[in-house]
């Protein structure tokens, strides 16, 4: 079984930064895309960013381009999301996710339980 555990969420003022981490454990395989979704209160879950196995190909939602940076360390089975210039509208529960053999927008195989990010104004 595969488990995803997020960390790094918290409370930050607008304009501040946070770094989220997600580590994958269990019976993992190579070749998976890894990334993040988020869900704000009263809103649908939305795609934030993902990164392919090689670490070369990345995707970002328009709302976070230029502010968030995704990276991964395959030796540690870990993905990171560096979030800069945070805005109150970034407030949400952030969920880590992986997809084997494709990218996250094609579907999600495993979800983490989420970490809360709160950006105050």
PDB file of C-alpha atoms in Angstrom:
ATOM      1  CA  UNK A   1       0.000   0.000   0.000  1.00  0.00           C
ATOM      2  CA  UNK A   2       1.155   3.522  -0.796  1.00  0.00           C
ATOM      3  CA  UNK A   3       0.876   6.352   1.714  1.00  0.00           C
ATOM      4  CA  UNK A   4       1.370  10.075   1.164  1.00  0.00           C
ATOM      5  CA  UNK A   5       2.062  12.379   4.106  1.00  0.00           C
ATOM      6  CA  UNK A   6       2.085  16.153   3.737  1.00  0.00           C
ATOM      7  CA  UNK A   7       3.758  18.660   6.029  1.00  0.00           C
ATOM      8  CA  UNK A   8       4.646  22.333   6.125  1.00  0.00           C
ATOM      9  CA  UNK A   9       1.244  23.967   6.296  1.00  0.00           C
ATOM     10  CA  UNK A  10       0.509  26.751   8.720  1.00  0.00           C
ATOM     11  CA  UNK A  11      -0.510  30.354   9.190  1.00  0.00           C
ATOM     12  CA  UNK A  12       1.280  33.076   7.271  1.00  0.00           C
ATOM     13  CA  UNK A  13       0.610  36.718   6.454  1.00  0.00           C
ATOM     14  CA  UNK A  14      -0.067  37.853   2.916  1.00  0.00           C
ATOM     15  CA  UNK A  15       3.196  38.192   1.030  1.00  0.00           C
ATOM     16  CA  UNK A  16       4.880  35.513   3.090  1.00  0.00           C
ATOM     17  CA  UNK A  17       6.161  32.083   2.145  1.00  0.00           C
ATOM     18  CA  UNK A  18       5.672  28.459   3.060  1.00  0.00           C
ATOM     19  CA  UNK A  19       7.262  25.255   1.834  1.00  0.00           C
ATOM     20  CA  UNK A  20       5.122  22.149   1.662  1.00  0.00           C
ATOM     21  CA  UNK A  21       6.577  18.654   1.579  1.00  0.00           C
ATOM     22  CA  UNK A  22       5.042  15.313   0.735  1.00  0.00           C
ATOM     23  CA  UNK A  23       6.770  11.990   1.260  1.00  0.00           C
ATOM     24  CA  UNK A  24       5.577   8.781  -0.358  1.00  0.00           C
ATOM     25  CA  UNK A  25       6.068   5.490   1.452  1.00  0.00           C
ATOM     26  CA  UNK A  26       5.044   1.904   1.009  1.00  0.00           C
ATOM     27  CA  UNK A  27       5.247  -0.134  -2.158  1.00  0.00           C
ATOM     28  CA  UNK A  28       6.212   2.626  -4.537  1.00  0.00           C
ATOM     29  CA  UNK A  29       7.097   2.387  -8.190  1.00  0.00           C
ATOM     30  CA  UNK A  30       9.159   4.586 -10.419  1.00  0.00           C
ATOM     31  CA  UNK A  31       7.707   6.688 -13.190  1.00  0.00           C
ATOM     32  CA  UNK A  32       4.987   8.529 -11.272  1.00  0.00           C
ATOM     33  CA  UNK A  33       4.024  12.142 -11.541  1.00  0.00           C
ATOM     34  CA  UNK A  34       3.642  13.955  -8.243  1.00  0.00           C
ATOM     35  CA  UNK A  35       2.037  17.200  -7.221  1.00  0.00           C
ATOM     36  CA  UNK A  36      -0.626  19.178  -5.442  1.00  0.00           C
ATOM     37  CA  UNK A  37      -4.304  20.037  -5.404  1.00  0.00           C
ATOM     38  CA  UNK A  38      -6.051  22.378  -3.010  1.00  0.00           C
ATOM     39  CA  UNK A  39      -9.556  22.934  -1.726  1.00  0.00           C
ATOM     40  CA  UNK A  40     -10.793  26.116  -0.124  1.00  0.00           C
ATOM     41  CA  UNK A  41     -13.843  26.213   2.128  1.00  0.00           C
ATOM     42  CA  UNK A  42     -16.983  26.098   0.048  1.00  0.00           C
ATOM     43  CA  UNK A  43     -15.118  25.553  -3.206  1.00  0.00           C
ATOM     44  CA  UNK A  44     -14.240  22.637  -5.443  1.00  0.00           C
ATOM     45  CA  UNK A  45     -10.875  20.957  -5.305  1.00  0.00           C
ATOM     46  CA  UNK A  46      -8.544  22.473  -7.884  1.00  0.00           C
ATOM     47  CA  UNK A  47      -5.254  21.557  -9.459  1.00  0.00           C
ATOM     48  CA  UNK A  48      -2.223  23.527  -8.264  1.00  0.00           C
ATOM     49  CA  UNK A  49       0.914  21.988  -9.743  1.00  0.00           C
ATOM     50  CA  UNK A  50       2.588  18.759 -10.719  1.00  0.00           C
ATOM     51  CA  UNK A  51       5.963  17.497 -11.837  1.00  0.00           C
ATOM     52  CA  UNK A  52       6.909  14.536 -13.974  1.00  0.00           C
ATOM     53  CA  UNK A  53       9.209  11.723 -12.917  1.00  0.00           C
ATOM     54  CA  UNK A  54      12.251  13.288 -14.555  1.00  0.00           C
ATOM     55  CA  UNK A  55      11.700  16.580 -12.765  1.00  0.00           C
ATOM     56  CA  UNK A  56      11.892  18.422 -16.068  1.00  0.00           C
ATOM     57  CA  UNK A  57       8.239  18.823 -17.001  1.00  0.00           C
ATOM     58  CA  UNK A  58       6.046  20.885 -14.688  1.00  0.00           C
ATOM     59  CA  UNK A  59       2.561  22.337 -14.783  1.00  0.00           C
ATOM     60  CA  UNK A  60       1.069  25.163 -12.760  1.00  0.00           C
ATOM     61  CA  UNK A  61      -2.377  26.599 -12.372  1.00  0.00           C
ATOM     62  CA  UNK A  62      -2.555  30.118 -13.768  1.00  0.00           C
ATOM     63  CA  UNK A  63      -3.385  31.428 -10.311  1.00  0.00           C
ATOM     64  CA  UNK A  64      -0.011  30.340  -8.894  1.00  0.00           C
ATOM     65  CA  UNK A  65       2.365  30.789 -11.830  1.00  0.00           C
ATOM     66  CA  UNK A  66       5.352  32.911 -10.923  1.00  0.00           C
ATOM     67  CA  UNK A  67       4.720  32.455  -7.205  1.00  0.00           C
ATOM     68  CA  UNK A  68       4.886  28.702  -6.577  1.00  0.00           C
ATOM     69  CA  UNK A  69       7.697  26.337  -7.527  1.00  0.00           C
ATOM     70  CA  UNK A  70       7.438  22.561  -7.508  1.00  0.00           C
ATOM     71  CA  UNK A  71      10.393  20.198  -7.214  1.00  0.00           C
ATOM     72  CA  UNK A  72      11.063  16.578  -6.330  1.00  0.00           C
ATOM     73  CA  UNK A  73      13.740  14.307  -4.929  1.00  0.00           C
ATOM     74  CA  UNK A  74      13.190  10.790  -6.203  1.00  0.00           C
ATOM     75  CA  UNK A  75      15.812   9.318  -3.873  1.00  0.00           C
ATOM     76  CA  UNK A  76      13.623  10.482  -0.982  1.00  0.00           C
ATOM     77  CA  UNK A  77      10.274   9.894  -2.718  1.00  0.00           C
ATOM     78  CA  UNK A  78       9.433  13.474  -1.873  1.00  0.00           C
ATOM     79  CA  UNK A  79       7.829  16.411  -3.646  1.00  0.00           C
ATOM     80  CA  UNK A  80       8.077  20.015  -2.508  1.00  0.00           C
ATOM     81  CA  UNK A  81       5.971  23.081  -3.168  1.00  0.00           C
ATOM     82  CA  UNK A  82       7.668  26.378  -2.450  1.00  0.00           C
ATOM     83  CA  UNK A  83       4.941  28.994  -2.099  1.00  0.00           C
ATOM     84  CA  UNK A  84       5.990  32.636  -2.233  1.00  0.00           C
ATOM     85  CA  UNK A  85       4.033  35.889  -2.314  1.00  0.00           C
ATOM     86  CA  UNK A  86       1.096  34.154  -0.701  1.00  0.00           C
ATOM     87  CA  UNK A  87      -2.353  35.684  -1.002  1.00  0.00           C
ATOM     88  CA  UNK A  88      -5.456  35.216   1.142  1.00  0.00           C
ATOM     89  CA  UNK A  89      -7.075  33.382  -1.765  1.00  0.00           C
ATOM     90  CA  UNK A  90      -4.362  30.717  -1.429  1.00  0.00           C
ATOM     91  CA  UNK A  91      -5.961  29.670   1.857  1.00  0.00           C
ATOM     92  CA  UNK A  92      -6.968  26.036   1.471  1.00  0.00           C
ATOM     93  CA  UNK A  93      -6.221  22.495   2.424  1.00  0.00           C
ATOM     94  CA  UNK A  94      -3.402  21.339   0.174  1.00  0.00           C
ATOM     95  CA  UNK A  95      -3.427  17.703  -0.889  1.00  0.00           C
ATOM     96  CA  UNK A  96      -0.484  15.769  -2.235  1.00  0.00           C
ATOM     97  CA  UNK A  97      -1.209  13.319  -5.028  1.00  0.00           C
ATOM     98  CA  UNK A  98       0.575  10.895  -7.331  1.00  0.00           C
ATOM     99  CA  UNK A  99      -0.246   9.317 -10.666  1.00  0.00           C
ATOM    100  CA  UNK A 100       1.580   6.336 -12.161  1.00  0.00           C
ATOM    101  CA  UNK A 101       2.459   6.461 -15.825  1.00  0.00           C
ATOM    102  CA  UNK A 102       0.846   9.809 -16.563  1.00  0.00           C
ATOM    103  CA  UNK A 103       0.318  13.313 -15.208  1.00  0.00           C
ATOM    104  CA  UNK A 104      -2.010  14.336 -12.383  1.00  0.00           C
ATOM    105  CA  UNK A 105      -4.547  15.983 -14.644  1.00  0.00           C
ATOM    106  CA  UNK A 106      -5.104  12.585 -16.277  1.00  0.00           C
ATOM    107  CA  UNK A 107      -6.149  11.166 -12.926  1.00  0.00           C
ATOM    108  CA  UNK A 108      -4.985  10.537  -9.379  1.00  0.00           C
ATOM    109  CA  UNK A 109      -3.956   7.154  -8.014  1.00  0.00           C
ATOM    110  CA  UNK A 110      -3.227   8.125  -4.399  1.00  0.00           C
ATOM    111  CA  UNK A 111      -4.077  11.104  -2.215  1.00  0.00           C
ATOM    112  CA  UNK A 112      -2.588  12.443   0.971  1.00  0.00           C
ATOM    113  CA  UNK A 113      -4.786  13.606   3.834  1.00  0.00           C
ATOM    114  CA  UNK A 114      -3.898  17.262   3.362  1.00  0.00           C
ATOM    115  CA  UNK A 115      -2.208  20.096   5.188  1.00  0.00           C
ATOM    116  CA  UNK A 116      -3.899  23.405   5.975  1.00  0.00           C
ATOM    117  CA  UNK A 117      -2.475  26.654   4.646  1.00  0.00           C
ATOM    118  CA  UNK A 118      -3.990  29.853   6.003  1.00  0.00           C
ATOM    119  CA  UNK A 119      -2.969  33.226   4.606  1.00  0.00           C
ATOM    120  CA  UNK A 120      -4.135  36.226   6.582  1.00  0.00           C
ATOM    121  CA  UNK A 121      -4.627  39.727   5.220  1.00  0.00           C
TER     122      UNK A 121
END
